[in-house]
Structure formats: C-alpha cells, structure tokens
Amino acid sequence: MLDALRSWLNSWRGIGTVERGMARQGYDLQLTRYDAKGWRATFYTTGMEHSITSATASAWERTPWHAVQGAAREALRKGGEDPLLSATSTPETSF
C-alpha cells in the first residue's frame, strides 16, 4: 500500500495533486528544470508578485516530484501546519 502511494506521488499526476492541494491552501507553484542538474520547486503566496524575495518555500532536488513535495512541506511548516501529522490535522489544514 505504501509503495503504491509513493509511486503515485512520484509522478506528474502526483505533482498535480500536490499543486491543487497547495492552491487550496493559498499557494502558487513555480517548477523549473535546470538541464540535467535538477529541479527547483518554489511556492509563493497566491496573489503576491512572484519574485525570489516573495518566495514562501523552495526546494532543489534531482526529480521534480521530490522538489515539489519538499517545497510543499516547507511552505506548510512555515505556515504553522505540519503535513506529516495528518492524524491530528483538521480538514481545513490538510491537503
């Protein structure tokens, strides 16, 4: 079961699901590929001008899905929410 979830999250469809969940939390995603070096995922507060100084969270990884997941965790952590504590999260704070 955990392998199936991990496989699904580590796909383009999984990235889309994380992006939509973060959008419901008030974040925009920018995903950039740097040749064969890796990917940077950056979340910004929705409605704010998107510049490096307005970034809420960012992650650099070798795969796009790990970058998106890492940046999402960091954005929610900075926002006072811990996505890994889903058992104690309310529906309004989980994605």
XYZ file of N, CA, C and O in Angstrom:
380
model
N 0.823 -1.189 0.000
C 0.000 0.000 0.000
C 0.872 1.258 0.000
O 0.635 2.162 -0.770
N 1.881 1.310 0.871
C 2.762 2.468 0.934
C 3.546 2.628 -0.355
O 3.745 3.751 -0.830
N 3.952 1.515 -0.970
C 4.670 1.580 -2.241
C 3.797 2.168 -3.338
O 4.269 2.947 -4.171
N 2.523 1.818 -3.348
C 1.599 2.352 -4.352
C 1.416 3.860 -4.160
O 1.405 4.614 -5.142
N 1.272 4.308 -2.931
C 1.138 5.736 -2.652
C 2.397 6.482 -3.059
O 2.331 7.524 -3.718
N 3.539 5.947 -2.709
C 4.817 6.576 -3.060
C 4.973 6.649 -4.573
O 5.391 7.657 -5.120
N 4.612 5.587 -5.280
C 4.700 5.553 -6.736
C 3.793 6.612 -7.362
O 4.171 7.295 -8.312
N 2.585 6.750 -6.835
C 1.634 7.726 -7.356
C 2.120 9.153 -7.080
O 2.063 10.009 -7.966
N 2.619 9.426 -5.872
C 3.122 10.764 -5.557
C 4.345 11.118 -6.393
O 4.564 12.281 -6.714
N 5.144 10.124 -6.755
C 6.351 10.345 -7.542
C 6.051 10.274 -9.037
O 6.737 9.599 -9.795
N 4.999 10.990 -9.459
C 4.603 11.032 -10.869
C 4.091 12.441 -11.180
O 3.871 13.260 -10.281
N 3.896 12.722 -12.461
C 3.362 14.031 -12.844
C 1.951 14.209 -12.285
O 1.567 15.306 -11.891
N 1.173 13.143 -12.245
C -0.173 13.222 -11.673
C -0.096 13.568 -10.180
O -0.880 14.358 -9.667
N 0.878 12.995 -9.480
C 1.084 13.311 -8.064
C 1.463 14.770 -7.869
O 0.989 15.427 -6.943
N 2.330 15.295 -8.760
C 2.690 16.718 -8.690
C 1.436 17.577 -8.836
O 1.247 18.539 -8.094
N 0.571 17.216 -9.784
C -0.672 17.973 -9.983
C -1.565 17.944 -8.758
O -2.172 18.957 -8.395
N -1.630 16.812 -8.108
C -2.456 16.697 -6.899
C -1.901 17.562 -5.769
O -2.653 18.255 -5.081
N -0.577 17.528 -5.578
C 0.043 18.373 -4.550
C -0.183 19.847 -4.895
O -0.545 20.652 -4.028
N -0.014 20.211 -6.168
C -0.206 21.605 -6.586
C -1.628 22.069 -6.309
O -1.842 23.173 -5.790
N -2.624 21.256 -6.627
C -4.019 21.643 -6.384
C -4.307 21.765 -4.890
O -5.014 22.668 -4.452
N -3.745 20.860 -4.100
C -3.929 20.940 -2.650
C -3.294 22.195 -2.080
O -3.872 22.871 -1.224
N -2.110 22.536 -2.567
C -1.442 23.751 -2.099
C -2.185 24.993 -2.570
O -2.254 25.990 -1.837
N -2.756 24.955 -3.761
C -3.552 26.093 -4.250
C -4.741 26.331 -3.327
O -5.077 27.485 -3.027
N -5.364 25.261 -2.843
C -6.479 25.413 -1.886
C -6.000 26.014 -0.568
O -6.776 26.631 0.151
N -4.715 25.852 -0.257
C -4.140 26.423 0.966
C -3.656 27.863 0.738
O -3.190 28.511 1.681
N -3.703 28.341 -0.514
C -3.313 29.716 -0.812
C -1.912 29.889 -1.363
O -1.298 30.940 -1.185
N -1.402 28.868 -2.074
C -0.050 28.929 -2.628
C -0.058 28.692 -4.139
O -0.847 27.896 -4.644
N 0.854 29.368 -4.843
C 1.124 29.134 -6.264
C 2.449 28.394 -6.373
O 3.360 28.633 -5.580
N 2.577 27.553 -7.396
C 3.794 26.766 -7.611
C 4.517 27.229 -8.863
O 3.896 27.453 -9.902
N 5.833 27.344 -8.759
C 6.701 27.517 -9.923
C 7.673 26.344 -9.915
O 8.351 26.094 -8.914
N 7.747 25.627 -11.031
C 8.628 24.461 -11.150
C 9.570 24.706 -12.323
O 9.127 24.942 -13.447
N 10.870 24.664 -12.052
C 11.878 24.974 -13.069
C 12.875 23.832 -13.185
O 13.361 23.331 -12.177
N 13.179 23.458 -14.422
C 14.178 22.418 -14.695
C 15.483 23.088 -15.104
O 15.485 23.993 -15.930
N 16.573 22.646 -14.552
C 17.903 23.160 -14.865
C 18.715 22.061 -15.540
O 19.424 21.303 -14.879
N 18.585 21.964 -16.864
C 19.281 20.948 -17.667
C 19.203 19.591 -16.974
O 18.145 19.183 -16.551
N 20.319 18.915 -16.863
C 20.338 17.602 -16.211
C 20.727 17.709 -14.748
O 20.965 16.715 -14.088
N 20.773 18.936 -14.238
C 21.247 19.154 -12.869
C 20.169 18.942 -11.819
O 20.462 18.606 -10.686
N 18.923 19.187 -12.161
C 17.864 19.007 -11.183
C 16.708 19.971 -11.388
O 16.607 20.639 -12.412
N 15.847 20.020 -10.396
C 14.607 20.796 -10.441
C 14.499 21.663 -9.194
O 14.888 21.251 -8.108
N 13.939 22.846 -9.362
C 13.631 23.716 -8.230
C 12.123 23.958 -8.230
O 11.552 24.381 -9.229
N 11.501 23.657 -7.105
C 10.083 23.949 -6.896
C 10.006 25.089 -5.894
O 10.660 25.045 -4.851
N 9.219 26.100 -6.225
C 9.064 27.256 -5.347
C 7.581 27.541 -5.172
O 6.847 27.603 -6.160
N 7.159 27.697 -3.935
C 5.784 28.089 -3.645
C 5.764 29.548 -3.209
O 6.628 29.994 -2.456
N 4.780 30.268 -3.734
C 4.543 31.670 -3.407
C 3.140 31.801 -2.843
O 2.256 31.016 -3.182
N 2.921 32.826 -2.034
C 1.567 33.115 -1.569
C 0.743 33.570 -2.769
O 1.191 34.412 -3.541
N -0.436 33.000 -2.948
C -1.296 33.350 -4.072
C -1.608 34.846 -4.048
O -1.879 35.406 -2.996
N -1.538 35.447 -5.231
C -1.878 36.858 -5.359
C -0.712 37.797 -5.151
O -0.803 38.976 -5.446
N 0.404 37.286 -4.656
C 1.584 38.122 -4.458
C 2.396 38.130 -5.744
O 2.356 37.187 -6.519
N 3.149 39.210 -5.946
C 4.072 39.244 -7.076
C 5.110 38.154 -6.856
O 5.658 38.024 -5.767
N 5.371 37.378 -7.881
C 6.289 36.258 -7.737
C 7.717 36.699 -8.047
O 8.107 36.844 -9.185
N 8.468 36.918 -6.999
C 9.891 37.220 -7.125
C 10.617 36.390 -6.082
O 10.000 35.867 -5.157
N 11.918 36.285 -6.218
C 12.679 35.458 -5.285
C 12.510 35.948 -3.847
O 12.520 35.167 -2.910
N 12.285 37.235 -3.655
C 12.124 37.755 -2.298
C 10.742 37.468 -1.724
O 10.563 37.561 -0.517
N 9.778 37.134 -2.589
C 8.436 36.843 -2.080
C 8.188 35.339 -1.957
O 7.085 34.920 -1.625
N 9.194 34.523 -2.223
C 9.035 33.075 -2.143
C 8.748 32.648 -0.709
O 9.375 33.121 0.227
N 7.773 31.757 -0.551
C 7.434 31.214 0.755
C 8.328 30.032 1.094
O 8.798 29.901 2.212
N 8.552 29.163 0.102
C 9.382 27.975 0.317
C 9.921 27.501 -1.015
O 9.280 27.656 -2.049
N 11.091 26.887 -0.969
C 11.725 26.401 -2.185
C 12.513 25.138 -1.869
O 13.015 24.979 -0.759
N 12.598 24.248 -2.845
C 13.393 23.026 -2.678
C 14.069 22.685 -3.996
O 13.478 22.842 -5.067
N 15.289 22.240 -3.919
C 16.092 21.823 -5.072
C 16.325 20.330 -4.959
O 16.844 19.861 -3.940
N 15.913 19.569 -5.975
C 16.082 18.108 -5.955
C 16.395 17.609 -7.356
O 16.209 18.325 -8.338
N 16.801 16.357 -7.451
C 17.114 15.762 -8.760
C 15.859 15.415 -9.549
O 15.912 15.312 -10.759
N 14.724 15.200 -8.873
C 13.471 14.882 -9.565
C 12.434 15.954 -9.265
O 12.441 16.558 -8.185
N 11.510 16.210 -10.206
C 10.506 17.248 -9.977
C 9.561 16.927 -8.827
O 9.161 17.805 -8.070
N 9.210 15.638 -8.656
C 8.260 15.294 -7.598
C 8.867 15.478 -6.217
O 8.194 15.941 -5.307
N 10.144 15.144 -6.051
C 10.770 15.356 -4.743
C 10.919 16.843 -4.445
O 10.760 17.272 -3.301
N 11.197 17.647 -5.464
C 11.293 19.098 -5.270
C 9.945 19.673 -4.838
O 9.867 20.461 -3.889
N 8.870 19.264 -5.503
C 7.530 19.775 -5.165
C 7.134 19.333 -3.762
O 6.634 20.135 -2.961
N 7.357 18.065 -3.425
C 6.993 17.576 -2.097
C 7.783 18.292 -1.009
O 7.227 18.672 0.025
N 9.086 18.492 -1.230
C 9.912 19.176 -0.238
C 9.507 20.629 -0.042
O 9.417 21.118 1.084
N 9.233 21.327 -1.145
C 8.817 22.732 -1.045
C 7.447 22.847 -0.384
O 7.199 23.768 0.403
N 6.548 21.922 -0.683
C 5.214 21.942 -0.057
C 5.322 21.732 1.449
O 4.684 22.448 2.234
N 6.137 20.762 1.858
C 6.336 20.536 3.299
C 6.881 21.786 3.972
O 6.418 22.179 5.048
N 7.866 22.414 3.357
C 8.475 23.614 3.933
C 7.468 24.770 4.014
O 7.397 25.468 5.022
N 6.674 24.965 2.964
C 5.671 26.043 2.966
C 4.659 25.824 4.077
O 4.310 26.770 4.803
N 4.176 24.600 4.229
C 3.194 24.319 5.278
C 3.816 24.424 6.660
O 3.173 24.875 7.601
N 5.068 24.016 6.807
C 5.765 24.136 8.087
C 5.896 25.614 8.472
O 5.647 25.985 9.610
N 6.285 26.454 7.512
C 6.418 27.886 7.772
C 5.071 28.518 8.100
O 5.012 29.480 8.842
N 4.004 27.938 7.530
C 2.664 28.440 7.789
C 2.075 27.913 9.085
O 0.927 28.164 9.399
N 2.860 27.140 9.827
C 2.395 26.615 11.107
C 1.667 25.298 10.999
O 1.105 24.816 11.971
N 1.672 24.690 9.821
C 0.997 23.418 9.639
C 2.029 22.343 9.371
O 2.982 22.558 8.642
N 1.862 21.176 9.949
C 2.767 20.064 9.710
C 2.014 18.995 8.929
O 1.161 18.309 9.476
N 2.289 18.854 7.605
C 1.541 17.898 6.796
C 1.771 16.456 7.194
O 0.999 15.593 6.834
N 2.815 16.182 7.953
C 3.090 14.809 8.351
C 2.253 14.381 9.550
O 2.207 13.207 9.895
N 1.599 15.318 10.193
C 0.747 14.997 11.339
C -0.712 14.968 10.909
O -1.586 15.517 11.552
N -1.003 14.290 9.812
C -2.348 14.285 9.243
C -3.385 13.707 10.192
O -4.554 14.058 10.115
N -2.992 12.845 11.097
C -3.971 12.263 12.027
C -4.532 13.313 12.972
O -5.664 13.209 13.425
N -3.757 14.372 13.242
C -4.243 15.422 14.129
C -4.655 16.671 13.373
O -5.106 17.625 13.970
N -4.523 16.663 12.032
C -4.896 17.821 11.237
C -6.397 17.856 11.028
O -7.049 16.822 10.932
N -6.923 19.048 10.934
C -8.335 19.209 10.601
C -8.449 19.253 9.080
O -7.475 19.518 8.394
N -9.628 19.018 8.524
C -9.782 19.027 7.062
C -9.355 20.362 6.434
O -8.888 20.380 5.317
N -9.477 21.468 7.143
C -9.100 22.761 6.584
C -7.585 22.901 6.427
O -7.141 23.703 5.640
N -6.803 22.158 7.197
C -5.351 22.359 7.162
C -4.602 21.232 6.465
O -3.410 21.315 6.316
N -5.279 20.197 6.040
C -4.568 19.126 5.356
C -4.802 19.241 3.855
O -5.792 19.817 3.426
N -3.876 18.720 3.079
C -4.065 18.769 1.626
C -4.114 17.429 1.045
O -3.912 16.434 1.206
